[in-house]
mmCIF file of C-alpha atoms and ligand atoms in Angstrom:
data_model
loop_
_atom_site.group_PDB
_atom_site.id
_atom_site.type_symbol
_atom_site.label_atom_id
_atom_site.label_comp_id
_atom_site.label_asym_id
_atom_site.label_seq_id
_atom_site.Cartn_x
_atom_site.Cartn_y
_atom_site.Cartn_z
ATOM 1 C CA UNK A 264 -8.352 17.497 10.474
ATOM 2 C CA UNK A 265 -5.582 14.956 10.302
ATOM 3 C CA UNK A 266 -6.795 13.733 14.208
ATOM 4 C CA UNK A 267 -10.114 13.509 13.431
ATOM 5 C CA UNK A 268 -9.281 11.265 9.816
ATOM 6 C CA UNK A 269 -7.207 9.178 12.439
ATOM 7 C CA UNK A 270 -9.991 8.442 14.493
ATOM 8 C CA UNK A 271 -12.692 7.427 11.703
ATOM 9 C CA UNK A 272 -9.989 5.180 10.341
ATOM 10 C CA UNK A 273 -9.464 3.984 13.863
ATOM 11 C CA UNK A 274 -13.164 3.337 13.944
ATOM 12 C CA UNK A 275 -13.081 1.355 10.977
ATOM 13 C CA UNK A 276 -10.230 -0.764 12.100
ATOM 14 C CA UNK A 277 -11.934 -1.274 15.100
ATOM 15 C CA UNK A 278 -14.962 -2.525 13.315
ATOM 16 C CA UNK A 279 -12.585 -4.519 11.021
ATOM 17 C CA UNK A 280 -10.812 -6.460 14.389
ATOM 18 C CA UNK A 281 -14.055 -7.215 15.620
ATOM 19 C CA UNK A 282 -15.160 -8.521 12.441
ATOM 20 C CA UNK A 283 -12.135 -10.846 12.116
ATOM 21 C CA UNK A 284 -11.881 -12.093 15.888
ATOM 22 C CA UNK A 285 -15.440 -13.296 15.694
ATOM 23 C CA UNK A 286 -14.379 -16.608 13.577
ATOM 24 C CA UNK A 287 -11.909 -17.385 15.563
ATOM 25 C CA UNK A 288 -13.631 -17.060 18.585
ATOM 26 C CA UNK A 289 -16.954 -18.860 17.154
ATOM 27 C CA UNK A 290 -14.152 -22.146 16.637
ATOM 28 C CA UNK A 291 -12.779 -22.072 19.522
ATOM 29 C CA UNK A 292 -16.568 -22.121 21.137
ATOM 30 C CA UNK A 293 -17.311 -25.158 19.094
ATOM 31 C CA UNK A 294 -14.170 -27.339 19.787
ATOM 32 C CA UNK A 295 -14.569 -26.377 23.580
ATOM 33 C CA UNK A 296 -18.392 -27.325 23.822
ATOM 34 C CA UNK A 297 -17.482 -31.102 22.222
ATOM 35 C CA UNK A 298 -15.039 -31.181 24.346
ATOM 36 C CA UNK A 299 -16.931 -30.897 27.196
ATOM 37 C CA UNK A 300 -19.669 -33.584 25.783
ATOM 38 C CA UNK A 301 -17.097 -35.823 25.881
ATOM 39 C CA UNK A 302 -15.912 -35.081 29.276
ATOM 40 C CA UNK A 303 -19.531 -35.096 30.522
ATOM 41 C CA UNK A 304 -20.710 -37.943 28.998
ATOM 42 C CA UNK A 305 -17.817 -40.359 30.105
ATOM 43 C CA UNK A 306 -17.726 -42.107 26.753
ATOM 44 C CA UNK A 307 -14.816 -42.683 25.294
ATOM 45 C CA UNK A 308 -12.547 -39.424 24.263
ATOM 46 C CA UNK A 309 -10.027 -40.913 22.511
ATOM 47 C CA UNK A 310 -6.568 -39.343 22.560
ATOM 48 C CA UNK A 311 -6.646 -38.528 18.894
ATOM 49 C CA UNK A 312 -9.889 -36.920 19.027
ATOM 50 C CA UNK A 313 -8.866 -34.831 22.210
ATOM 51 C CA UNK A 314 -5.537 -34.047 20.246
ATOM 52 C CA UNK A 315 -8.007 -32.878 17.117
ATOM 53 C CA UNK A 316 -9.953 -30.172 19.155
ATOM 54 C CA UNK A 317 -6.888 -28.844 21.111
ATOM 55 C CA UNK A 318 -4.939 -28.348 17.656
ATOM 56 C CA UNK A 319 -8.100 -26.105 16.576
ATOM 57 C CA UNK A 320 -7.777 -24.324 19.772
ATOM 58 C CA UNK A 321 -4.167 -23.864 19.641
ATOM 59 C CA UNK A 322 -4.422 -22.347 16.049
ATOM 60 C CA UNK A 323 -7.344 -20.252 16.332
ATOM 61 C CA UNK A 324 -5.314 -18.562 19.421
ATOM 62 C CA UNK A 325 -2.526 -18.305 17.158
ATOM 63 C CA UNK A 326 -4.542 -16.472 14.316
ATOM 64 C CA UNK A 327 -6.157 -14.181 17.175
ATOM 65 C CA UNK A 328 -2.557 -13.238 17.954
ATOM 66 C CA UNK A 329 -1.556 -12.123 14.539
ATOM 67 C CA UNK A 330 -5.017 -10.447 14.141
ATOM 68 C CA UNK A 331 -3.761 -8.130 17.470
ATOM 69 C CA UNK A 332 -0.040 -7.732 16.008
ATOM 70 C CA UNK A 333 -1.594 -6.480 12.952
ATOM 71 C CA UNK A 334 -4.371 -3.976 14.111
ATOM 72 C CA UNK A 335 -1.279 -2.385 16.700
ATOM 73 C CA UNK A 336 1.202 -2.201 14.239
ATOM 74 C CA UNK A 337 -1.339 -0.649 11.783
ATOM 75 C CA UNK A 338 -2.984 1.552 14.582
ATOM 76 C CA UNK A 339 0.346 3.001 15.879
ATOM 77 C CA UNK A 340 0.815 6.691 15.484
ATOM 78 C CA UNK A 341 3.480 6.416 12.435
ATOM 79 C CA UNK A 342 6.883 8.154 13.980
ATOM 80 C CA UNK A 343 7.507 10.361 10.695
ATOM 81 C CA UNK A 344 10.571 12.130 10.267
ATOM 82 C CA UNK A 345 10.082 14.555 7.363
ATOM 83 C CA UNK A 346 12.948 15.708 5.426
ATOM 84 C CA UNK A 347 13.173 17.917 2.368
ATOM 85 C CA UNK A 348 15.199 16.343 -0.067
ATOM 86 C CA UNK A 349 15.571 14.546 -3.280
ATOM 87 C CA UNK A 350 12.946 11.409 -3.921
ATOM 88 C CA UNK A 351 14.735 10.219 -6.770
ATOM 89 C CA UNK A 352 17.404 7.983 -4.812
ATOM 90 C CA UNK A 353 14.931 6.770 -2.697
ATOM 91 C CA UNK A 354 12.218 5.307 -5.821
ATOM 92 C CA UNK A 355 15.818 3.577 -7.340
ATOM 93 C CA UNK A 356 17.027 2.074 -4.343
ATOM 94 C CA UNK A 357 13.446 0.251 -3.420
ATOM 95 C CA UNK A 358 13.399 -0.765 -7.382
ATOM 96 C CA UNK A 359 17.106 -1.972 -7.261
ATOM 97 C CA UNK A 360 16.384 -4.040 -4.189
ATOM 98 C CA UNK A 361 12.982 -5.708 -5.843
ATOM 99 C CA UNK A 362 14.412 -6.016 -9.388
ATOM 100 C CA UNK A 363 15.761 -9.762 -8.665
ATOM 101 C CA UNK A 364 12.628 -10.958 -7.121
ATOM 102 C CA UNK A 365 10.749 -9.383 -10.001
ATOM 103 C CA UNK A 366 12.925 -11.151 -12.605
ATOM 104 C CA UNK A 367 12.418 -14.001 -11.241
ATOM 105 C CA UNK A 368 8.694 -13.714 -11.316
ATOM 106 C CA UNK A 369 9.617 -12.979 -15.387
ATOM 107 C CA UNK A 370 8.439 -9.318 -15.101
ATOM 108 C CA UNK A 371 10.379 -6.460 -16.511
ATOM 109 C CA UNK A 372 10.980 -3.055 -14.795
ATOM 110 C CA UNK A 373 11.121 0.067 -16.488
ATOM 111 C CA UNK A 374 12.228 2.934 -14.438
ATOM 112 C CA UNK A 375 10.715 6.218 -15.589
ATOM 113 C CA UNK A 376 12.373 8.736 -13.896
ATOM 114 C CA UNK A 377 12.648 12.542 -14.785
ATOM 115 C CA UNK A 378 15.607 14.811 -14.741
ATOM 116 C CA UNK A 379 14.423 17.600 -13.044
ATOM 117 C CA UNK A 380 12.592 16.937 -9.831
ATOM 118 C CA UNK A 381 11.462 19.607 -7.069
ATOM 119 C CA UNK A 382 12.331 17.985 -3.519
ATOM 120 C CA UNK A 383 10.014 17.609 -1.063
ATOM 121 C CA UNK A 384 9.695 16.910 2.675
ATOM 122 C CA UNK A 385 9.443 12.645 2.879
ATOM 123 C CA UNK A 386 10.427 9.986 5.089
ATOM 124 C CA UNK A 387 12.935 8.178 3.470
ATOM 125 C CA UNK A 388 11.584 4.707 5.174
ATOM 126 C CA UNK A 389 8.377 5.653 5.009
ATOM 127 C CA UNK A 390 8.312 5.736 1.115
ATOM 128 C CA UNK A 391 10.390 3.162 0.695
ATOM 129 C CA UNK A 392 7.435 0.977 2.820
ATOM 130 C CA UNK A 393 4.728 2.418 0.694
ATOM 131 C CA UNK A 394 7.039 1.733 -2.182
ATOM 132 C CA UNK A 395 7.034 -1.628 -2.148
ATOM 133 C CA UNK A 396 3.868 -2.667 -0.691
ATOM 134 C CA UNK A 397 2.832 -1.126 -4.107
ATOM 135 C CA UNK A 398 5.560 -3.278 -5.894
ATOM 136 C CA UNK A 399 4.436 -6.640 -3.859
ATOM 137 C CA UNK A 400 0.416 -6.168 -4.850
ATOM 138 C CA UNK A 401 1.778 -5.738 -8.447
ATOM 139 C CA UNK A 402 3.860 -8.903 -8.878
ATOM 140 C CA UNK A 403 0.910 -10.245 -6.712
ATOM 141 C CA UNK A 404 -1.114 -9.616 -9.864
ATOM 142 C CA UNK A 405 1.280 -10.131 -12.691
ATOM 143 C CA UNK A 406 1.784 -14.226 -11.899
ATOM 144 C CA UNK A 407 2.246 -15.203 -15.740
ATOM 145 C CA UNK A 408 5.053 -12.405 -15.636
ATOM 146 C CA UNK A 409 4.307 -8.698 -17.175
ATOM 147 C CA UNK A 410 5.984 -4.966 -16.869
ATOM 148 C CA UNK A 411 6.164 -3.158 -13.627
ATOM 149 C CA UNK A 412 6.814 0.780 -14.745
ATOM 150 C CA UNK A 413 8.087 2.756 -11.306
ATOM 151 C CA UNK A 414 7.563 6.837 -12.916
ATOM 152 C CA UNK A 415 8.919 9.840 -11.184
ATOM 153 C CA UNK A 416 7.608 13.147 -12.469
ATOM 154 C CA UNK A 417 6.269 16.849 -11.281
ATOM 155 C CA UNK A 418 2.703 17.396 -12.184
ATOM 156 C CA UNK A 419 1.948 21.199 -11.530
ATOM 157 C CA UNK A 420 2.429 21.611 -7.525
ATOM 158 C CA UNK A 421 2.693 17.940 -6.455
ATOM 159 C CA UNK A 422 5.336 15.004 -7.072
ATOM 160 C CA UNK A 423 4.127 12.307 -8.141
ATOM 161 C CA UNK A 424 4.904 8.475 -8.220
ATOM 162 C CA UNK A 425 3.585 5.741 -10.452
ATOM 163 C CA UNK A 426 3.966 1.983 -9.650
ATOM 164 C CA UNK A 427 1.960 0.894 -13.180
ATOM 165 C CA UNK A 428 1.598 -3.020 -13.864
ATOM 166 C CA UNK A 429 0.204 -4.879 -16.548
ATOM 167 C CA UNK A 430 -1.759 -7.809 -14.231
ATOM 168 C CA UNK A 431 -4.720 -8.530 -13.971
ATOM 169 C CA UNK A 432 -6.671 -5.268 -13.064
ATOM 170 C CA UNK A 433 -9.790 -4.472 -10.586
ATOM 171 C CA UNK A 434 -13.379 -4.088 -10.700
ATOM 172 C CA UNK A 435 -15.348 -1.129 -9.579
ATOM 173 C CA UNK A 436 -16.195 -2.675 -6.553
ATOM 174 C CA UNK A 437 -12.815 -3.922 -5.608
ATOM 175 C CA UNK A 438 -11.191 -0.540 -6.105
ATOM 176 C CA UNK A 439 -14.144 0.942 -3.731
ATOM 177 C CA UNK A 440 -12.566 -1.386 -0.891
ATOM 178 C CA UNK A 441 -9.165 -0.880 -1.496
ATOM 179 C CA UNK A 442 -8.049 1.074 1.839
ATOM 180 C CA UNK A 443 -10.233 -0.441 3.825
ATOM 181 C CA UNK A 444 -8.596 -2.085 6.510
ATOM 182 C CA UNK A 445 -8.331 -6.086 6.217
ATOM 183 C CA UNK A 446 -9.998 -5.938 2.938
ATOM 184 C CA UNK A 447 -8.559 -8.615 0.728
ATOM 185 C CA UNK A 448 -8.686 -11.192 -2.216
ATOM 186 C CA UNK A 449 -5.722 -13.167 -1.180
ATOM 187 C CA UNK A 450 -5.726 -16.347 0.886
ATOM 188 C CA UNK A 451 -3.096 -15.270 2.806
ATOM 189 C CA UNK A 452 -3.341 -11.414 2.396
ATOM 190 C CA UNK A 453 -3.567 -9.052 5.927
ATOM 191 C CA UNK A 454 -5.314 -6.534 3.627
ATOM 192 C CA UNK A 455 -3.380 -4.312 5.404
ATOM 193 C CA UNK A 456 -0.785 -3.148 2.846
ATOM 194 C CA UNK A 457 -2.971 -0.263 1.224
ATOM 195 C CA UNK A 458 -4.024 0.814 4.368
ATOM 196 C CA UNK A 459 -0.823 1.750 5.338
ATOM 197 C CA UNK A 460 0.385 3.257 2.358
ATOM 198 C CA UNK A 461 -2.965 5.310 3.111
ATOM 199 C CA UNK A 462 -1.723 6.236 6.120
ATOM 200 C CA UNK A 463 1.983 6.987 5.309
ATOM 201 C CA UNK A 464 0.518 9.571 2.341
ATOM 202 C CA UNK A 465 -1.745 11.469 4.839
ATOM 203 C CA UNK A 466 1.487 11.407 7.171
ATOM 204 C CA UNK A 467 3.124 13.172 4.017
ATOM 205 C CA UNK A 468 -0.009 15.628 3.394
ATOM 206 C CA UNK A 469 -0.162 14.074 0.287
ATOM 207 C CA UNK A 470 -2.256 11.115 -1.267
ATOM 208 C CA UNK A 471 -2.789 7.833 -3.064
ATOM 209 C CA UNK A 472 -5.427 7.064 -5.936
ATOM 210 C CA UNK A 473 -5.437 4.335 -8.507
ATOM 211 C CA UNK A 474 -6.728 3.749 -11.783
ATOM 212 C CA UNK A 475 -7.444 0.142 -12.882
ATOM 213 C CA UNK A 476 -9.176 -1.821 -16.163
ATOM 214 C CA UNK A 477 -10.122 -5.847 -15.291
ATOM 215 C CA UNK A 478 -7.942 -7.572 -17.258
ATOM 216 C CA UNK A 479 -5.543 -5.123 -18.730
ATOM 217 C CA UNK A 480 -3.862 -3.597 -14.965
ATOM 218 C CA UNK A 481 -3.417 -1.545 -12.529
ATOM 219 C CA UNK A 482 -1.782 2.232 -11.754
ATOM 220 C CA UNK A 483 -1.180 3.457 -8.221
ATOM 221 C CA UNK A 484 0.211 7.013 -7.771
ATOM 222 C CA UNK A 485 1.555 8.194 -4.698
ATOM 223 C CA UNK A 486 1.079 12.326 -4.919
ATOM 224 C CA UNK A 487 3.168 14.595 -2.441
ATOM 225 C CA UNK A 488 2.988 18.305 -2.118
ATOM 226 C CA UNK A 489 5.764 20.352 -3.589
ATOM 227 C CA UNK A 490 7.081 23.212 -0.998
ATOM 228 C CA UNK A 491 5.948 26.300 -1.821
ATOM 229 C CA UNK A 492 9.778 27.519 -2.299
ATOM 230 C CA UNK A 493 10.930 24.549 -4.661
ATOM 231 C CA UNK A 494 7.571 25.131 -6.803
ATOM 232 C CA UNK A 495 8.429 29.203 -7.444
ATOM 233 C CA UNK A 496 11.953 27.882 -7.633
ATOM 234 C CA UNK A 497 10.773 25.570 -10.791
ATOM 235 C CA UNK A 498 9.021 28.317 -12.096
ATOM 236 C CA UNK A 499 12.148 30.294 -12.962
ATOM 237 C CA UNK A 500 12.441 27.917 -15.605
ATOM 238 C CA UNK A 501 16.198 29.130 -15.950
ATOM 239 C CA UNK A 502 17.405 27.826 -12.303
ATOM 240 C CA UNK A 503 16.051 24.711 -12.425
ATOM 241 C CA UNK A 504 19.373 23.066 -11.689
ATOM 242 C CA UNK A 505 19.503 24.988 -8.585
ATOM 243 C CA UNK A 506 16.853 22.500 -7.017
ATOM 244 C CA UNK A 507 18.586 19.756 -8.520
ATOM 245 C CA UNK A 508 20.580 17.975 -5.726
ATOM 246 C CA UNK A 509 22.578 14.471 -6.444
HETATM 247 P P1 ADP B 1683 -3.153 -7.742 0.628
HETATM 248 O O1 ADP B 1683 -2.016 -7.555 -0.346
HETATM 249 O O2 ADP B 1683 -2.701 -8.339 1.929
HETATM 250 O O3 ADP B 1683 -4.317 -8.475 0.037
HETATM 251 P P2 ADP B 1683 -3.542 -4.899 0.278
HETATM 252 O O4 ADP B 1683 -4.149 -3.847 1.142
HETATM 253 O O5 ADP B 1683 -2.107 -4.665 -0.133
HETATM 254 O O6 ADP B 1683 -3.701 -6.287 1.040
HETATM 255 O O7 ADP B 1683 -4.410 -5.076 -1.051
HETATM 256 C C1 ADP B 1683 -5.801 -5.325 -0.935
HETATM 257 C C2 ADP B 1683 -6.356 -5.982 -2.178
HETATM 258 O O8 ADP B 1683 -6.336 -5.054 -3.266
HETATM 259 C C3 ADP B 1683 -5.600 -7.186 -2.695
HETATM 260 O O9 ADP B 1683 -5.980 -8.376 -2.044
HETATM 261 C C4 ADP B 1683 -5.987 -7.199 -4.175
HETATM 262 O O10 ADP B 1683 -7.240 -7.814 -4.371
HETATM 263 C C5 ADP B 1683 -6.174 -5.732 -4.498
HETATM 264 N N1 ADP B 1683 -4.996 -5.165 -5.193
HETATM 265 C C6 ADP B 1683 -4.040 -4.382 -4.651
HETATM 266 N N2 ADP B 1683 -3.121 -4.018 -5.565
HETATM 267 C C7 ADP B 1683 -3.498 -4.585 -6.734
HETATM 268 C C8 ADP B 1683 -2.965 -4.588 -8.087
HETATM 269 N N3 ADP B 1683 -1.837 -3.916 -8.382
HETATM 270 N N4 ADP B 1683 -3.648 -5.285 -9.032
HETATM 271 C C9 ADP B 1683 -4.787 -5.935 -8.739
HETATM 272 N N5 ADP B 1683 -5.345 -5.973 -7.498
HETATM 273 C C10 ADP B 1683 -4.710 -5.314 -6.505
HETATM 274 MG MG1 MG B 1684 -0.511 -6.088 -0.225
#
């Protein structure tokens, strides 16, 4: 199941590259062909005009280059080292590394952790990743400042995480394009960031959905299975602290 999701993702990226190599391309075409009508005709190519078209050339090659470096680094297999374990250091660490960047964008950060957690196989790095390209979109979309809530809890058999901000939300046809690959509203956005935290739940059996309201924000959850043996272990209401590890 998991091989054949890769490949209609792959499909879609494929479709995506093409997509986004055909500007590029079309520029390059153009600059080359006047180029050549000066050449042909003899007239006058002056150096400035010559330097013009070779500076399009030179930066269309250089956008076709990051276009590549992005679909192979979003392509690659992910290598995945699962571990079971405690996600509640992880989720703190990535918010005590983006708390200064979000403070200076004047948004608060309200860590909602509970106290009792199941563990759960995860890549540490992995998360982290997913983590904060969740963090980035929301200071992305709190600009006049705002609060960022990071939540931790168990919801029946899954573990879920909440990046919640209060920016400036999506439409129903924005949130339909979300994953897509290389959708974005940014000028300088890969549209790549979703995609991959996409990919990095699947790579976790688990999955990401968001809720979002135009104008009021935005709440991504990141939802990973619980082990069979840490949810019976819950269960046993009494020996809770026995899956509680520090
Ligand atoms: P990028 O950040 O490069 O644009 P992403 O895949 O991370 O690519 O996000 C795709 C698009 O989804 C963004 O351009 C933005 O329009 C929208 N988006 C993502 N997260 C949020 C959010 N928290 N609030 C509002 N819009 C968002
Ligand atoms: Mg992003």
């Amino acid at each position: 199941l998991r091989r054949s999701e890769n490949l209609a993702s792959m499909t879609t990226m494929a479709a995506g590259v093409a997509h986004e190599i055909k500007n590029p391309l079309a520029a390059m075409d153009i600059h080359l062909q006047l180029l050549r009508k000066a050449f042909v005709r003899n007239t006058s190519l002056t150096v400035s005009d010559a330097e013009r078209y070779l500076d399009v050339l030179e930066e269309e090659i250089a956008r076709l280059n990051t276009i590549v470096v992005d679909f192979l680094f979003a392509v690659r297999p992910l290598d995945s080292r699962l571990r079971l374990g405690q996600i509640r250091g992880t989720v703190s660490e990535v918010c005590a590394f983006a708390k200064v960047e979000l403070a200076a964008h004047k948004i608060v950060l309200r860590e909602e952790i509970a106290s009792y957690l199941p563990r759960i196989n995860f890549d540490d790095h992995l998360v982290k990743q997913a983590l904060l390209n969740l963090i980035k979109n929301a200071m992305a979309a709190m600009e006049g400042g705002g609060t960022l809530i990071v939540s931790v809890r168990q919801d029946g058999n899954e573990l879920s995480v909440s990046v919640t901000d209060s920016g400036v939300g999506m439409d129903e046809q924005t949130i339909s394009k979300l994953f897509e690959p290389y959708f974005t509203t940014k000028a300088s956005g890969t549209g790549l960031g979703l995609t991959m935290v996409y990919k990095i739940m699947k790579e976790h059996g688990g999955d990401v959905t968001v809720t979002s309201k135009k104008g009021e924000g935005t709440v991504f959850t990141l939802h990973f299975p619980v082990p069979e043996s840490e949810y019976i272990a819950l269960e046993e209401g009494g020996q809770r602290e026995a899956t509680y590890e520090t």
